[in-house]
């Protein structure tokens, strides 16, 4: 297994530059005056680049520019079609620079580069395309008022200045998807990438300056959540705060926005149950369960990290599932054959190993659970796909979101018990059902407390158009583009 960073002969390394990545303020790139953050490559724990952070004055400037853009500025005067054209132009640039963006995401995020191309880049392009078309067409509604001379119509209007706080596990695709929806709706977007992983989005910021967006329409301000994030969250010029991140962060931000009743939308974590019934096609269920549990080394909010298996097929399923877990190619994220890279940081790595130890004490480690000792992987935050079997439903490994390549497996006897175990969680983001019975699929999906349910597969396609909202502590607020819009109802007397 090779380490592609040796010698750094690949010209793409120059993308990290010698100076820190600038911030996108107004409509131009400038050095942030609030300090410098480091970009660390998870596959070898080395600092590979730096980014600059805005200071309080630059944050103020950004909000002022965004306000001007939506309060009568050039951005607010564009038609939906014009906004759509700008998003399409950005899509062309993303496509043209896809290789660079994928490289940065793989190095800075530790994500396998083939997966970045087939998922993160593809979803980003799909989102730009979809929201470009939505920009030029915004349907309203009309109700019959019952009075022939009173006419009603409703219309969707932009909320104004939107702060979008990004997670580190997929800055490019989550960021582009949300930014495209914000801009399509006619809002100004201020995007704050996570301090842990922002290189791909900071390269995107450079591309954004080539599109020709009016000043203040879209700005990118990276930095620590507690500093840059909070200054923006609490700024009275920001109309809506949207976070994709952890539950604790979501609760904290809700506390900050409560006093001013600022609109707050949260897309949070999950501990998603995956129900495998005895009548399921087991080879297929095992394959999809491995995809659901281990993709991006388990660092996906929608991961199927908590598998429940009906007792008659428990052993047979486990044998097939473990074989899939052991077949993943885990290694250098820049190697096109790699399927799983390292996890994204020291804190994450330490936390995941703690749960592996809990699993070792309270359950059975069927595969994984041991640190790599080869020259390439021992230098990075690598964790092998780990299967914990016979896990009690109340074991912390089965209760908490681990956000790593660690999947718990628990047996169940009947449908009622499966539904009870599945729903016994503070989360409700996704869930899955594997069965050959349409009746079971129908009954169980309707009983699961989750915003997305997968039947006989894991992960959905077309997500950019559908949007999704977590149940319970997995989310709060609107779905899709509408979360960045507000509805106005107009009643007109025709006489
Ligand atoms: P995190 O909550 O630590 O950080 C998310 C973002 O919030 C970062 O940009 C961070 O800088 C910012 N932040 C932190 N504290 C802040 C504060 N006080 N004020 C303002 N901003 C602040 O989460 P994470 O660890 O980066 O991401 C992983 C989590 O995100 C997981 O729980 C995962 O399930 C969730 N996630 C959810 C979705 C979804 O669509 N539901 C998608 C991806 C990730």
Short mmCIF file of C-alpha atoms in Angstrom, two decimals, residues 186-469:
data_model
loop_
_atom_site.label_atom_id
_atom_site.label_comp_id
_atom_site.label_asym_id
_atom_site.label_seq_id
_atom_site.Cartn_x
_atom_site.Cartn_y
_atom_site.Cartn_z
CA UNK A 186 -33.22 35.06 -3.47
CA UNK A 187 -31.52 35.19 -0.06
CA UNK A 188 -27.97 36.28 0.66
CA UNK A 189 -25.81 33.39 1.89
CA UNK A 190 -23.08 33.59 4.49
CA UNK A 191 -21.41 30.20 4.72
CA UNK A 192 -19.26 29.16 7.66
CA UNK A 193 -17.29 26.00 6.93
CA UNK A 194 -16.16 23.91 9.92
CA UNK A 195 -12.70 24.56 11.32
CA UNK A 196 -11.87 20.86 11.03
CA UNK A 197 -12.37 20.56 7.28
CA UNK A 198 -12.86 23.46 4.92
CA UNK A 199 -10.30 23.24 2.09
CA UNK A 200 -12.73 22.12 -0.63
CA UNK A 201 -15.23 24.84 0.24
CA UNK A 202 -12.51 27.47 0.40
CA UNK A 203 -11.43 26.47 -3.12
CA UNK A 204 -15.09 26.73 -4.11
CA UNK A 205 -15.10 30.26 -2.68
CA UNK A 206 -12.32 31.11 -5.14
CA UNK A 207 -14.44 29.73 -7.99
CA UNK A 208 -17.48 31.68 -6.78
CA UNK A 209 -15.60 34.94 -7.39
CA UNK A 210 -15.37 34.00 -11.10
CA UNK A 211 -19.15 33.64 -11.47
CA UNK A 212 -20.17 37.29 -11.16
CA UNK A 213 -22.53 37.22 -8.19
CA UNK A 214 -23.40 40.77 -7.03
CA UNK A 215 -21.51 41.90 -3.89
CA UNK A 216 -22.77 40.36 -0.66
CA UNK A 217 -24.89 37.66 -2.32
CA UNK A 218 -22.59 34.87 -1.22
CA UNK A 219 -19.73 35.07 1.28
CA UNK A 220 -17.57 32.43 2.93
CA UNK A 221 -16.21 32.98 6.44
CA UNK A 222 -14.45 29.95 7.95
CA UNK A 223 -13.36 29.70 11.55
CA UNK A 224 -14.07 28.32 15.01
CA UNK A 225 -17.73 27.85 15.83
CA UNK A 226 -17.44 29.53 19.22
CA UNK A 227 -15.90 32.66 17.70
CA UNK A 228 -16.86 33.23 14.07
CA UNK A 229 -19.98 31.05 14.29
CA UNK A 230 -21.40 32.71 17.41
CA UNK A 231 -20.62 36.24 16.21
CA UNK A 232 -22.72 35.53 13.12
CA UNK A 233 -25.45 33.57 14.93
CA UNK A 234 -26.05 36.44 17.34
CA UNK A 235 -25.73 39.24 14.80
CA UNK A 236 -29.05 41.11 14.47
CA UNK A 237 -28.47 41.49 10.70
CA UNK A 238 -28.75 37.72 10.18
CA UNK A 239 -32.37 36.64 9.62
CA UNK A 240 -32.03 32.86 9.66
CA UNK A 241 -29.48 30.48 11.14
CA UNK A 242 -29.16 27.03 9.64
CA UNK A 243 -26.84 24.44 11.17
CA UNK A 244 -25.79 21.02 10.00
CA UNK A 245 -23.95 19.55 12.95
CA UNK A 246 -24.20 17.83 16.30
CA UNK A 247 -27.14 17.90 18.74
CA UNK A 248 -25.18 19.71 21.45
CA UNK A 249 -24.21 22.46 19.02
CA UNK A 250 -27.81 22.69 17.85
CA UNK A 251 -29.11 23.07 21.40
CA UNK A 252 -26.49 25.71 22.15
CA UNK A 253 -27.38 27.71 19.04
CA UNK A 254 -31.10 27.49 19.84
CA UNK A 255 -30.25 29.07 23.19
CA UNK A 256 -28.46 31.90 21.42
CA UNK A 257 -31.27 32.60 18.96
CA UNK A 258 -34.19 32.17 21.38
CA UNK A 259 -34.19 35.70 22.80
CA UNK A 260 -34.69 37.32 19.40
CA UNK A 261 -36.93 34.53 18.02
CA UNK A 262 -34.47 34.27 15.15
CA UNK A 263 -35.47 31.61 12.67
CA UNK A 264 -33.28 28.56 13.37
CA UNK A 265 -33.13 25.41 11.29
CA UNK A 266 -31.22 22.37 12.51
CA UNK A 267 -30.05 19.25 10.67
CA UNK A 268 -28.45 17.10 13.35
CA UNK A 269 -27.21 13.61 14.06
CA UNK A 270 -28.66 10.12 14.03
CA UNK A 271 -28.29 6.64 15.50
CA UNK A 272 -30.18 5.06 12.70
CA UNK A 273 -31.80 1.64 13.09
CA UNK A 274 -31.58 -0.93 10.31
CA UNK A 275 -34.14 -3.74 10.67
CA UNK A 276 -33.34 -7.05 8.98
CA UNK A 277 -36.30 -9.45 8.99
CA UNK A 278 -35.97 -13.23 8.66
CA UNK A 279 -37.63 -13.21 5.23
CA UNK A 280 -35.13 -10.71 3.77
CA UNK A 281 -32.81 -11.50 0.88
CA UNK A 282 -29.86 -11.90 3.26
CA UNK A 283 -26.93 -11.48 0.82
CA UNK A 284 -28.48 -8.25 -0.42
CA UNK A 285 -29.35 -7.08 3.11
CA UNK A 286 -25.77 -7.73 4.26
CA UNK A 287 -24.32 -5.83 1.31
CA UNK A 288 -26.58 -2.80 1.75
CA UNK A 289 -26.10 -2.84 5.52
CA UNK A 290 -22.33 -2.66 5.02
CA UNK A 291 -22.76 0.27 2.62
CA UNK A 292 -25.11 1.95 5.09
CA UNK A 293 -22.90 1.34 8.09
CA UNK A 294 -19.41 1.95 6.78
CA UNK A 295 -19.57 4.44 3.86
CA UNK A 296 -17.29 7.41 4.53
CA UNK A 297 -16.00 5.39 7.49
CA UNK A 298 -19.37 5.81 9.21
CA UNK A 299 -19.11 9.61 9.25
CA UNK A 300 -22.51 10.23 7.69
CA UNK A 301 -25.50 11.48 9.66
CA UNK A 302 -27.70 9.00 7.78
CA UNK A 303 -25.48 5.94 8.46
CA UNK A 304 -27.21 2.72 9.42
CA UNK A 305 -25.13 2.28 12.55
CA UNK A 306 -27.54 0.23 14.66
CA UNK A 307 -28.57 -3.05 13.06
CA UNK A 308 -31.43 -5.12 14.48
CA UNK A 309 -31.70 -8.68 13.12
CA UNK A 310 -34.52 -11.18 13.56
CA UNK A 311 -33.23 -14.10 15.61
CA UNK A 312 -33.68 -17.03 13.14
CA UNK A 313 -31.27 -15.39 10.65
CA UNK A 314 -29.02 -13.61 13.17
CA UNK A 315 -25.93 -15.82 12.72
CA UNK A 316 -26.32 -16.15 8.97
CA UNK A 317 -26.69 -12.38 8.54
CA UNK A 318 -23.71 -11.68 10.80
CA UNK A 319 -21.44 -14.03 8.82
CA UNK A 320 -22.30 -12.28 5.54
CA UNK A 321 -22.14 -8.80 7.09
CA UNK A 322 -18.72 -9.42 8.65
CA UNK A 323 -17.42 -10.69 5.30
CA UNK A 324 -18.49 -7.40 3.70
CA UNK A 325 -16.95 -5.37 6.55
CA UNK A 326 -13.65 -7.20 6.06
CA UNK A 327 -13.68 -6.74 2.29
CA UNK A 328 -13.47 -2.91 2.34
CA UNK A 329 -10.21 -1.49 1.03
CA UNK A 330 -9.13 0.87 3.82
CA UNK A 331 -6.21 3.15 3.04
CA UNK A 332 -4.76 6.24 1.41
CA UNK A 333 -7.71 8.43 0.38
CA UNK A 334 -5.90 9.51 -2.79
CA UNK A 335 -5.58 5.94 -4.06
CA UNK A 336 -8.48 5.40 -6.50
CA UNK A 337 -8.92 1.83 -5.23
CA UNK A 338 -9.46 2.95 -1.64
CA UNK A 339 -13.04 2.59 -0.42
CA UNK A 340 -12.65 3.88 3.15
CA UNK A 341 -10.22 6.51 4.40
CA UNK A 342 -9.32 7.53 7.96
CA UNK A 343 -11.67 9.33 10.31
CA UNK A 344 -11.40 13.07 10.31
CA UNK A 345 -9.60 14.14 13.47
CA UNK A 346 -7.96 13.36 16.79
CA UNK A 347 -11.07 13.99 18.91
CA UNK A 348 -13.16 11.83 16.63
CA UNK A 349 -10.53 9.08 16.68
CA UNK A 350 -10.28 9.05 20.49
CA UNK A 351 -14.07 9.04 20.89
CA UNK A 352 -14.55 6.15 18.47
CA UNK A 353 -11.93 4.00 20.22
CA UNK A 354 -13.69 4.64 23.55
CA UNK A 355 -16.85 3.11 22.08
CA UNK A 356 -14.86 0.17 20.69
CA UNK A 357 -13.59 -0.46 24.24
CA UNK A 358 -17.14 -0.25 25.59
CA UNK A 359 -18.10 -2.80 22.93
CA UNK A 360 -15.21 -5.06 23.94
CA UNK A 361 -16.37 -4.99 27.57
CA UNK A 362 -20.13 -5.21 27.07
CA UNK A 363 -20.54 -7.03 23.72
CA UNK A 364 -18.61 -9.16 21.21
CA UNK A 365 -16.15 -7.65 18.72
CA UNK A 366 -16.68 -9.81 15.64
CA UNK A 367 -14.25 -7.98 13.39
CA UNK A 368 -12.11 -4.83 13.54
CA UNK A 369 -11.48 -3.19 16.88
CA UNK A 370 -7.69 -3.43 16.50
CA UNK A 371 -5.33 -0.60 15.55
CA UNK A 372 -3.52 -0.84 12.23
CA UNK A 373 0.20 -1.40 12.53
CA UNK A 374 1.38 -1.13 8.92
CA UNK A 375 3.65 1.78 7.90
CA UNK A 376 0.90 3.70 6.05
CA UNK A 377 -2.13 3.37 8.26
CA UNK A 378 -0.49 3.61 11.68
CA UNK A 379 0.39 7.25 10.88
CA UNK A 380 -3.19 8.27 10.23
CA UNK A 381 -6.52 8.28 12.07
CA UNK A 382 -7.49 4.93 10.56
CA UNK A 383 -10.02 2.66 12.24
CA UNK A 384 -10.95 -0.71 10.71
CA UNK A 385 -14.63 -1.44 10.00
CA UNK A 386 -15.73 -2.82 13.35
CA UNK A 387 -18.75 -5.01 14.07
CA UNK A 388 -20.03 -5.24 17.64
CA UNK A 389 -22.48 -8.13 18.04
CA UNK A 390 -24.89 -9.14 20.82
CA UNK A 391 -25.10 -5.51 21.87
CA UNK A 392 -27.69 -4.77 24.55
CA UNK A 393 -30.10 -2.03 23.39
CA UNK A 394 -29.08 0.19 26.32
CA UNK A 395 -25.31 -0.20 25.77
CA UNK A 396 -23.83 3.25 25.07
CA UNK A 397 -22.42 1.89 21.79
CA UNK A 398 -26.01 1.24 20.66
CA UNK A 399 -27.43 4.48 22.08
CA UNK A 400 -24.96 7.23 21.16
CA UNK A 401 -24.02 8.46 17.71
CA UNK A 402 -20.44 7.16 17.33
CA UNK A 403 -19.91 8.72 13.89
CA UNK A 404 -17.24 6.22 12.91
CA UNK A 405 -16.87 2.79 11.27
CA UNK A 406 -18.42 0.97 14.24
CA UNK A 407 -21.76 -0.79 13.80
CA UNK A 408 -23.74 -2.50 16.55
CA UNK A 409 -25.88 -5.60 15.96
CA UNK A 410 -28.71 -6.68 18.26
CA UNK A 411 -31.19 -9.56 17.83
CA UNK A 412 -35.00 -9.23 18.00
CA UNK A 413 -37.84 -11.75 18.08
CA UNK A 414 -40.89 -10.16 16.47
CA UNK A 415 -42.04 -7.08 14.58
CA UNK A 416 -43.38 -5.34 17.66
CA UNK A 417 -40.04 -5.70 19.44
CA UNK A 418 -38.15 -4.53 16.33
CA UNK A 419 -40.24 -1.35 16.11
CA UNK A 420 -39.94 -0.70 19.84
CA UNK A 421 -36.14 -1.07 19.76
CA UNK A 422 -35.83 0.99 16.58
CA UNK A 423 -37.84 3.89 17.99
CA UNK A 424 -36.24 3.79 21.43
CA UNK A 425 -33.81 6.58 20.57
CA UNK A 426 -33.61 10.33 21.01
CA UNK A 427 -32.73 10.50 17.30
CA UNK A 428 -34.99 10.03 14.28
CA UNK A 429 -33.03 10.81 11.15
CA UNK A 430 -33.13 7.67 8.99
CA UNK A 431 -34.10 4.01 9.30
CA UNK A 432 -34.04 0.94 7.08
CA UNK A 433 -36.12 -2.19 6.61
CA UNK A 434 -35.03 -5.38 4.85
CA UNK A 435 -37.86 -7.82 4.10
CA UNK A 436 -39.38 -9.67 1.16
CA UNK A 437 -42.89 -8.95 2.45
CA UNK A 438 -44.60 -5.83 1.12
CA UNK A 439 -46.97 -6.00 4.08
CA UNK A 440 -44.09 -5.97 6.58
CA UNK A 441 -42.38 -3.17 4.67
CA UNK A 442 -45.58 -1.11 4.68
CA UNK A 443 -46.44 -1.66 8.34
CA UNK A 444 -42.93 -1.16 9.64
CA UNK A 445 -42.06 1.92 7.59
CA UNK A 446 -45.20 3.65 8.82
CA UNK A 447 -44.29 2.83 12.42
CA UNK A 448 -40.70 4.06 12.33
CA UNK A 449 -40.00 7.48 13.81
CA UNK A 450 -37.59 8.71 11.16
CA UNK A 451 -37.58 11.36 8.48
CA UNK A 452 -36.22 8.98 5.82
CA UNK A 453 -36.83 5.25 5.57
CA UNK A 454 -34.98 2.97 3.16
CA UNK A 455 -36.58 -0.32 2.10
CA UNK A 456 -34.28 -3.08 0.80
CA UNK A 457 -31.48 -0.58 0.19
CA UNK A 458 -29.58 2.11 2.11
CA UNK A 459 -29.33 5.80 1.19
CA UNK A 460 -31.65 7.42 -1.30
CA UNK A 461 -31.08 9.14 -4.60
CA UNK A 462 -32.64 12.41 -5.70
CA UNK A 463 -32.24 13.79 -2.19
CA UNK A 464 -31.59 17.31 -3.41
CA UNK A 465 -35.13 17.56 -4.74
CA UNK A 466 -36.85 15.79 -1.87
CA UNK A 467 -35.20 17.46 1.10
CA UNK A 468 -35.55 15.80 4.45
CA UNK A 469 -36.18 16.57 8.05
#
